[in-house]
């Protein structure tokens, strides 16, 4: 990370950012080009491992790419606000909070983990707890991303 002064290491602040952001971008490999898709997510710390859960269709490009190559990248951001004023372009900037992670994506097959992942997703997106049935979970693909490494940055209002 080039700007160490913006690095966030406090786990409570990282969790705050994870709760404020609602969409992550999952980057997968598609031949010579990256394939990036925005997704709603849920998350949990499994020990020291940051784990994201996302869902999607049980067929299609995202599923095929995730199954063919598990190496993936995640990015999320929130609280983005342009700063600066006047007629000089170089005085403009942005306040923001962001997380970037590299790791592996897995298509979850275990019904209990699928349900747990969908519950985390709904909790993160709505702030509410939902009952998810095995039948509902069976109707979607659930993706788990385990972050091997991640960095969090924040530029706050002065």
mmCIF file with all atom_site columns, C-alpha atoms in Angstrom:
data_model
loop_
_atom_site.group_PDB
_atom_site.id
_atom_site.type_symbol
_atom_site.label_atom_id
_atom_site.label_alt_id
_atom_site.label_comp_id
_atom_site.label_asym_id
_atom_site.label_entity_id
_atom_site.label_seq_id
_atom_site.pdbx_PDB_ins_code
_atom_site.Cartn_x
_atom_site.Cartn_y
_atom_site.Cartn_z
_atom_site.occupancy
_atom_site.B_iso_or_equiv
_atom_site.pdbx_formal_charge
_atom_site.auth_seq_id
_atom_site.auth_comp_id
_atom_site.auth_asym_id
_atom_site.auth_atom_id
_atom_site.pdbx_PDB_model_num
ATOM 1   C CA . UNK A 1 1   ? 0.000   0.000   0.000   1.00 0.00 ? 1   UNK A CA 1
ATOM 2   C CA . UNK A 1 2   ? 1.524   3.278   -1.100  1.00 0.00 ? 2   UNK A CA 1
ATOM 3   C CA . UNK A 1 3   ? -0.399  5.529   1.307   1.00 0.00 ? 3   UNK A CA 1
ATOM 4   C CA . UNK A 1 4   ? 0.273   3.907   4.678   1.00 0.00 ? 4   UNK A CA 1
ATOM 5   C CA . UNK A 1 5   ? -1.205  6.958   6.384   1.00 0.00 ? 5   UNK A CA 1
ATOM 6   C CA . UNK A 1 6   ? -4.633  5.893   5.074   1.00 0.00 ? 6   UNK A CA 1
ATOM 7   C CA . UNK A 1 7   ? -4.359  2.242   6.083   1.00 0.00 ? 7   UNK A CA 1
ATOM 8   C CA . UNK A 1 8   ? -7.029  0.923   8.441   1.00 0.00 ? 8   UNK A CA 1
ATOM 9   C CA . UNK A 1 9   ? -5.967  -1.865  10.805  1.00 0.00 ? 9   UNK A CA 1
ATOM 10  C CA . UNK A 1 10  ? -8.512  -1.524  13.588  1.00 0.00 ? 10  UNK A CA 1
ATOM 11  C CA . UNK A 1 11  ? -10.890 -4.487  13.273  1.00 0.00 ? 11  UNK A CA 1
ATOM 12  C CA . UNK A 1 12  ? -13.852 -2.516  14.615  1.00 0.00 ? 12  UNK A CA 1
ATOM 13  C CA . UNK A 1 13  ? -13.325 0.139   11.925  1.00 0.00 ? 13  UNK A CA 1
ATOM 14  C CA . UNK A 1 14  ? -12.947 -2.545  9.250   1.00 0.00 ? 14  UNK A CA 1
ATOM 15  C CA . UNK A 1 15  ? -16.224 -4.111  10.378  1.00 0.00 ? 15  UNK A CA 1
ATOM 16  C CA . UNK A 1 16  ? -17.888 -0.686  10.270  1.00 0.00 ? 16  UNK A CA 1
ATOM 17  C CA . UNK A 1 17  ? -16.766 -0.279  6.647   1.00 0.00 ? 17  UNK A CA 1
ATOM 18  C CA . UNK A 1 18  ? -17.991 -3.797  5.808   1.00 0.00 ? 18  UNK A CA 1
ATOM 19  C CA . UNK A 1 19  ? -21.375 -2.944  7.294   1.00 0.00 ? 19  UNK A CA 1
ATOM 20  C CA . UNK A 1 20  ? -21.704 0.409   5.498   1.00 0.00 ? 20  UNK A CA 1
ATOM 21  C CA . UNK A 1 21  ? -20.722 -0.856  2.054   1.00 0.00 ? 21  UNK A CA 1
ATOM 22  C CA . UNK A 1 22  ? -23.476 -2.878  0.400   1.00 0.00 ? 22  UNK A CA 1
ATOM 23  C CA . UNK A 1 23  ? -21.894 -4.020  -2.881  1.00 0.00 ? 23  UNK A CA 1
ATOM 24  C CA . UNK A 1 24  ? -18.612 -5.728  -3.608  1.00 0.00 ? 24  UNK A CA 1
ATOM 25  C CA . UNK A 1 25  ? -17.044 -6.348  -6.969  1.00 0.00 ? 25  UNK A CA 1
ATOM 26  C CA . UNK A 1 26  ? -15.893 -9.903  -7.541  1.00 0.00 ? 26  UNK A CA 1
ATOM 27  C CA . UNK A 1 27  ? -13.086 -10.204 -10.071 1.00 0.00 ? 27  UNK A CA 1
ATOM 28  C CA . UNK A 1 28  ? -12.685 -13.541 -11.820 1.00 0.00 ? 28  UNK A CA 1
ATOM 29  C CA . UNK A 1 29  ? -10.399 -14.663 -14.638 1.00 0.00 ? 29  UNK A CA 1
ATOM 30  C CA . UNK A 1 30  ? -11.920 -14.968 -18.097 1.00 0.00 ? 30  UNK A CA 1
ATOM 31  C CA . UNK A 1 31  ? -9.091  -15.901 -20.450 1.00 0.00 ? 31  UNK A CA 1
ATOM 32  C CA . UNK A 1 32  ? -7.021  -12.814 -21.195 1.00 0.00 ? 32  UNK A CA 1
ATOM 33  C CA . UNK A 1 33  ? -9.432  -10.398 -19.500 1.00 0.00 ? 33  UNK A CA 1
ATOM 34  C CA . UNK A 1 34  ? -10.801 -9.963  -16.002 1.00 0.00 ? 34  UNK A CA 1
ATOM 35  C CA . UNK A 1 35  ? -14.510 -10.472 -15.458 1.00 0.00 ? 35  UNK A CA 1
ATOM 36  C CA . UNK A 1 36  ? -15.898 -8.227  -12.722 1.00 0.00 ? 36  UNK A CA 1
ATOM 37  C CA . UNK A 1 37  ? -19.384 -8.465  -11.341 1.00 0.00 ? 37  UNK A CA 1
ATOM 38  C CA . UNK A 1 38  ? -21.025 -6.327  -8.612  1.00 0.00 ? 38  UNK A CA 1
ATOM 39  C CA . UNK A 1 39  ? -22.743 -8.379  -5.910  1.00 0.00 ? 39  UNK A CA 1
ATOM 40  C CA . UNK A 1 40  ? -24.500 -7.961  -2.603  1.00 0.00 ? 40  UNK A CA 1
ATOM 41  C CA . UNK A 1 41  ? -22.688 -9.816  0.149   1.00 0.00 ? 41  UNK A CA 1
ATOM 42  C CA . UNK A 1 42  ? -22.589 -11.026 3.690   1.00 0.00 ? 42  UNK A CA 1
ATOM 43  C CA . UNK A 1 43  ? -19.397 -11.536 5.642   1.00 0.00 ? 43  UNK A CA 1
ATOM 44  C CA . UNK A 1 44  ? -17.951 -13.194 8.682   1.00 0.00 ? 44  UNK A CA 1
ATOM 45  C CA . UNK A 1 45  ? -14.555 -13.498 10.283  1.00 0.00 ? 45  UNK A CA 1
ATOM 46  C CA . UNK A 1 46  ? -13.729 -17.209 10.517  1.00 0.00 ? 46  UNK A CA 1
ATOM 47  C CA . UNK A 1 47  ? -10.918 -16.863 13.050  1.00 0.00 ? 47  UNK A CA 1
ATOM 48  C CA . UNK A 1 48  ? -8.596  -14.401 11.352  1.00 0.00 ? 48  UNK A CA 1
ATOM 49  C CA . UNK A 1 49  ? -9.896  -15.159 7.849   1.00 0.00 ? 49  UNK A CA 1
ATOM 50  C CA . UNK A 1 50  ? -12.293 -12.656 6.319   1.00 0.00 ? 50  UNK A CA 1
ATOM 51  C CA . UNK A 1 51  ? -14.958 -14.617 4.455   1.00 0.00 ? 51  UNK A CA 1
ATOM 52  C CA . UNK A 1 52  ? -17.593 -13.215 2.085   1.00 0.00 ? 52  UNK A CA 1
ATOM 53  C CA . UNK A 1 53  ? -20.779 -14.916 0.898   1.00 0.00 ? 53  UNK A CA 1
ATOM 54  C CA . UNK A 1 54  ? -22.556 -13.951 -2.316  1.00 0.00 ? 54  UNK A CA 1
ATOM 55  C CA . UNK A 1 55  ? -25.298 -15.594 -4.346  1.00 0.00 ? 55  UNK A CA 1
ATOM 56  C CA . UNK A 1 56  ? -26.293 -15.925 -7.956  1.00 0.00 ? 56  UNK A CA 1
ATOM 57  C CA . UNK A 1 57  ? -27.865 -18.121 -10.578 1.00 0.00 ? 57  UNK A CA 1
ATOM 58  C CA . UNK A 1 58  ? -27.192 -21.823 -10.717 1.00 0.00 ? 58  UNK A CA 1
ATOM 59  C CA . UNK A 1 59  ? -25.920 -21.385 -14.281 1.00 0.00 ? 59  UNK A CA 1
ATOM 60  C CA . UNK A 1 60  ? -24.085 -18.740 -16.239 1.00 0.00 ? 60  UNK A CA 1
ATOM 61  C CA . UNK A 1 61  ? -20.737 -17.095 -16.707 1.00 0.00 ? 61  UNK A CA 1
ATOM 62  C CA . UNK A 1 62  ? -19.992 -16.190 -13.079 1.00 0.00 ? 62  UNK A CA 1
ATOM 63  C CA . UNK A 1 63  ? -20.593 -19.751 -11.940 1.00 0.00 ? 63  UNK A CA 1
ATOM 64  C CA . UNK A 1 64  ? -18.562 -21.251 -14.792 1.00 0.00 ? 64  UNK A CA 1
ATOM 65  C CA . UNK A 1 65  ? -15.602 -18.927 -14.168 1.00 0.00 ? 65  UNK A CA 1
ATOM 66  C CA . UNK A 1 66  ? -15.657 -19.502 -10.402 1.00 0.00 ? 66  UNK A CA 1
ATOM 67  C CA . UNK A 1 67  ? -15.633 -23.239 -10.957 1.00 0.00 ? 67  UNK A CA 1
ATOM 68  C CA . UNK A 1 68  ? -12.832 -23.149 -13.543 1.00 0.00 ? 68  UNK A CA 1
ATOM 69  C CA . UNK A 1 69  ? -10.387 -20.951 -11.612 1.00 0.00 ? 69  UNK A CA 1
ATOM 70  C CA . UNK A 1 70  ? -10.733 -20.282 -7.863  1.00 0.00 ? 70  UNK A CA 1
ATOM 71  C CA . UNK A 1 71  ? -8.280  -17.349 -7.781  1.00 0.00 ? 71  UNK A CA 1
ATOM 72  C CA . UNK A 1 72  ? -10.305 -14.184 -7.362  1.00 0.00 ? 72  UNK A CA 1
ATOM 73  C CA . UNK A 1 73  ? -10.168 -10.586 -6.195  1.00 0.00 ? 73  UNK A CA 1
ATOM 74  C CA . UNK A 1 74  ? -12.723 -8.548  -4.261  1.00 0.00 ? 74  UNK A CA 1
ATOM 75  C CA . UNK A 1 75  ? -13.106 -4.774  -4.021  1.00 0.00 ? 75  UNK A CA 1
ATOM 76  C CA . UNK A 1 76  ? -15.657 -2.749  -2.130  1.00 0.00 ? 76  UNK A CA 1
ATOM 77  C CA . UNK A 1 77  ? -15.946 0.921   -1.325  1.00 0.00 ? 77  UNK A CA 1
ATOM 78  C CA . UNK A 1 78  ? -18.253 3.276   0.485   1.00 0.00 ? 78  UNK A CA 1
ATOM 79  C CA . UNK A 1 79  ? -18.588 6.834   1.735   1.00 0.00 ? 79  UNK A CA 1
ATOM 80  C CA . UNK A 1 80  ? -17.229 8.189   -1.552  1.00 0.00 ? 80  UNK A CA 1
ATOM 81  C CA . UNK A 1 81  ? -17.439 11.965  -1.679  1.00 0.00 ? 81  UNK A CA 1
ATOM 82  C CA . UNK A 1 82  ? -15.706 14.404  -4.019  1.00 0.00 ? 82  UNK A CA 1
ATOM 83  C CA . UNK A 1 83  ? -13.654 17.074  -2.260  1.00 0.00 ? 83  UNK A CA 1
ATOM 84  C CA . UNK A 1 84  ? -12.283 20.390  -3.474  1.00 0.00 ? 84  UNK A CA 1
ATOM 85  C CA . UNK A 1 85  ? -13.646 23.495  -5.048  1.00 0.00 ? 85  UNK A CA 1
ATOM 86  C CA . UNK A 1 86  ? -12.700 26.148  -7.507  1.00 0.00 ? 86  UNK A CA 1
ATOM 87  C CA . UNK A 1 87  ? -11.293 26.196  -11.014 1.00 0.00 ? 87  UNK A CA 1
ATOM 88  C CA . UNK A 1 88  ? -8.084  24.187  -10.532 1.00 0.00 ? 88  UNK A CA 1
ATOM 89  C CA . UNK A 1 89  ? -8.541  20.486  -11.235 1.00 0.00 ? 89  UNK A CA 1
ATOM 90  C CA . UNK A 1 90  ? -5.558  19.387  -9.133  1.00 0.00 ? 90  UNK A CA 1
ATOM 91  C CA . UNK A 1 91  ? -7.139  20.544  -5.863  1.00 0.00 ? 91  UNK A CA 1
ATOM 92  C CA . UNK A 1 92  ? -9.950  17.996  -6.156  1.00 0.00 ? 92  UNK A CA 1
ATOM 93  C CA . UNK A 1 93  ? -9.886  14.588  -4.517  1.00 0.00 ? 93  UNK A CA 1
ATOM 94  C CA . UNK A 1 94  ? -12.185 12.208  -2.691  1.00 0.00 ? 94  UNK A CA 1
ATOM 95  C CA . UNK A 1 95  ? -12.999 10.944  0.758   1.00 0.00 ? 95  UNK A CA 1
ATOM 96  C CA . UNK A 1 96  ? -13.674 7.201   0.802   1.00 0.00 ? 96  UNK A CA 1
ATOM 97  C CA . UNK A 1 97  ? -13.274 3.889   2.550   1.00 0.00 ? 97  UNK A CA 1
ATOM 98  C CA . UNK A 1 98  ? -12.280 0.798   0.580   1.00 0.00 ? 98  UNK A CA 1
ATOM 99  C CA . UNK A 1 99  ? -11.244 -2.813  0.963   1.00 0.00 ? 99  UNK A CA 1
ATOM 100 C CA . UNK A 1 100 ? -9.339  -4.915  -1.553  1.00 0.00 ? 100 UNK A CA 1
ATOM 101 C CA . UNK A 1 101 ? -8.706  -8.633  -1.088  1.00 0.00 ? 101 UNK A CA 1
ATOM 102 C CA . UNK A 1 102 ? -7.187  -11.514 -2.953  1.00 0.00 ? 102 UNK A CA 1
ATOM 103 C CA . UNK A 1 103 ? -8.179  -15.073 -2.266  1.00 0.00 ? 103 UNK A CA 1
ATOM 104 C CA . UNK A 1 104 ? -10.149 -18.018 -3.492  1.00 0.00 ? 104 UNK A CA 1
ATOM 105 C CA . UNK A 1 105 ? -13.780 -18.326 -4.434  1.00 0.00 ? 105 UNK A CA 1
ATOM 106 C CA . UNK A 1 106 ? -15.650 -21.576 -3.867  1.00 0.00 ? 106 UNK A CA 1
ATOM 107 C CA . UNK A 1 107 ? -19.105 -22.644 -4.945  1.00 0.00 ? 107 UNK A CA 1
ATOM 108 C CA . UNK A 1 108 ? -20.728 -23.820 -1.712  1.00 0.00 ? 108 UNK A CA 1
ATOM 109 C CA . UNK A 1 109 ? -22.334 -27.253 -1.975  1.00 0.00 ? 109 UNK A CA 1
ATOM 110 C CA . UNK A 1 110 ? -23.058 -27.982 1.699   1.00 0.00 ? 110 UNK A CA 1
ATOM 111 C CA . UNK A 1 111 ? -26.757 -27.117 2.344   1.00 0.00 ? 111 UNK A CA 1
ATOM 112 C CA . UNK A 1 112 ? -26.132 -25.899 5.915   1.00 0.00 ? 112 UNK A CA 1
ATOM 113 C CA . UNK A 1 113 ? -23.321 -23.596 4.805   1.00 0.00 ? 113 UNK A CA 1
ATOM 114 C CA . UNK A 1 114 ? -25.459 -22.287 1.942   1.00 0.00 ? 114 UNK A CA 1
ATOM 115 C CA . UNK A 1 115 ? -28.218 -21.399 4.409   1.00 0.00 ? 115 UNK A CA 1
ATOM 116 C CA . UNK A 1 116 ? -25.735 -19.801 6.825   1.00 0.00 ? 116 UNK A CA 1
ATOM 117 C CA . UNK A 1 117 ? -24.168 -17.777 3.982   1.00 0.00 ? 117 UNK A CA 1
ATOM 118 C CA . UNK A 1 118 ? -27.548 -16.560 2.754   1.00 0.00 ? 118 UNK A CA 1
ATOM 119 C CA . UNK A 1 119 ? -28.511 -15.564 6.297   1.00 0.00 ? 119 UNK A CA 1
ATOM 120 C CA . UNK A 1 120 ? -25.275 -13.538 6.597   1.00 0.00 ? 120 UNK A CA 1
ATOM 121 C CA . UNK A 1 121 ? -26.007 -11.883 3.254   1.00 0.00 ? 121 UNK A CA 1
ATOM 122 C CA . UNK A 1 122 ? -29.533 -10.910 4.272   1.00 0.00 ? 122 UNK A CA 1
ATOM 123 C CA . UNK A 1 123 ? -28.337 -9.643  7.676   1.00 0.00 ? 123 UNK A CA 1
ATOM 124 C CA . UNK A 1 124 ? -25.648 -7.469  6.050   1.00 0.00 ? 124 UNK A CA 1
ATOM 125 C CA . UNK A 1 125 ? -28.014 -6.098  3.419   1.00 0.00 ? 125 UNK A CA 1
ATOM 126 C CA . UNK A 1 126 ? -31.120 -5.472  5.521   1.00 0.00 ? 126 UNK A CA 1
ATOM 127 C CA . UNK A 1 127 ? -30.027 -5.453  9.158   1.00 0.00 ? 127 UNK A CA 1
ATOM 128 C CA . UNK A 1 128 ? -32.621 -8.177  9.792   1.00 0.00 ? 128 UNK A CA 1
ATOM 129 C CA . UNK A 1 129 ? -32.444 -11.905 10.432  1.00 0.00 ? 129 UNK A CA 1
ATOM 130 C CA . UNK A 1 130 ? -34.367 -14.167 8.056   1.00 0.00 ? 130 UNK A CA 1
ATOM 131 C CA . UNK A 1 131 ? -35.223 -17.837 8.067   1.00 0.00 ? 131 UNK A CA 1
ATOM 132 C CA . UNK A 1 132 ? -33.862 -19.474 4.938   1.00 0.00 ? 132 UNK A CA 1
ATOM 133 C CA . UNK A 1 133 ? -35.236 -22.894 4.067   1.00 0.00 ? 133 UNK A CA 1
ATOM 134 C CA . UNK A 1 134 ? -33.266 -25.700 2.450   1.00 0.00 ? 134 UNK A CA 1
ATOM 135 C CA . UNK A 1 135 ? -35.582 -25.371 -0.560  1.00 0.00 ? 135 UNK A CA 1
ATOM 136 C CA . UNK A 1 136 ? -34.813 -21.645 -0.912  1.00 0.00 ? 136 UNK A CA 1
ATOM 137 C CA . UNK A 1 137 ? -31.072 -22.286 -0.608  1.00 0.00 ? 137 UNK A CA 1
ATOM 138 C CA . UNK A 1 138 ? -31.263 -25.060 -3.189  1.00 0.00 ? 138 UNK A CA 1
ATOM 139 C CA . UNK A 1 139 ? -32.649 -22.561 -5.715  1.00 0.00 ? 139 UNK A CA 1
ATOM 140 C CA . UNK A 1 140 ? -29.489 -20.452 -5.903  1.00 0.00 ? 140 UNK A CA 1
ATOM 141 C CA . UNK A 1 141 ? -25.741 -20.818 -6.164  1.00 0.00 ? 141 UNK A CA 1
ATOM 142 C CA . UNK A 1 142 ? -23.836 -19.546 -3.134  1.00 0.00 ? 142 UNK A CA 1
ATOM 143 C CA . UNK A 1 143 ? -20.259 -18.379 -3.486  1.00 0.00 ? 143 UNK A CA 1
ATOM 144 C CA . UNK A 1 144 ? -17.754 -18.150 -0.635  1.00 0.00 ? 144 UNK A CA 1
ATOM 145 C CA . UNK A 1 145 ? -14.665 -15.977 -0.964  1.00 0.00 ? 145 UNK A CA 1
ATOM 146 C CA . UNK A 1 146 ? -11.896 -16.556 1.577   1.00 0.00 ? 146 UNK A CA 1
ATOM 147 C CA . UNK A 1 147 ? -9.506  -13.615 1.688   1.00 0.00 ? 147 UNK A CA 1
ATOM 148 C CA . UNK A 1 148 ? -5.873  -14.747 1.759   1.00 0.00 ? 148 UNK A CA 1
ATOM 149 C CA . UNK A 1 149 ? -4.842  -11.135 2.215   1.00 0.00 ? 149 UNK A CA 1
ATOM 150 C CA . UNK A 1 150 ? -6.628  -7.818  2.259   1.00 0.00 ? 150 UNK A CA 1
ATOM 151 C CA . UNK A 1 151 ? -5.990  -4.135  2.760   1.00 0.00 ? 151 UNK A CA 1
ATOM 152 C CA . UNK A 1 152 ? -8.332  -1.404  3.919   1.00 0.00 ? 152 UNK A CA 1
ATOM 153 C CA . UNK A 1 153 ? -7.893  2.300   3.252   1.00 0.00 ? 153 UNK A CA 1
ATOM 154 C CA . UNK A 1 154 ? -9.815  5.338   4.338   1.00 0.00 ? 154 UNK A CA 1
ATOM 155 C CA . UNK A 1 155 ? -9.593  9.031   3.625   1.00 0.00 ? 155 UNK A CA 1
ATOM 156 C CA . UNK A 1 156 ? -11.874 10.934  5.979   1.00 0.00 ? 156 UNK A CA 1
ATOM 157 C CA . UNK A 1 157 ? -13.222 14.444  5.925   1.00 0.00 ? 157 UNK A CA 1
ATOM 158 C CA . UNK A 1 158 ? -10.888 16.940  7.515   1.00 0.00 ? 158 UNK A CA 1
#
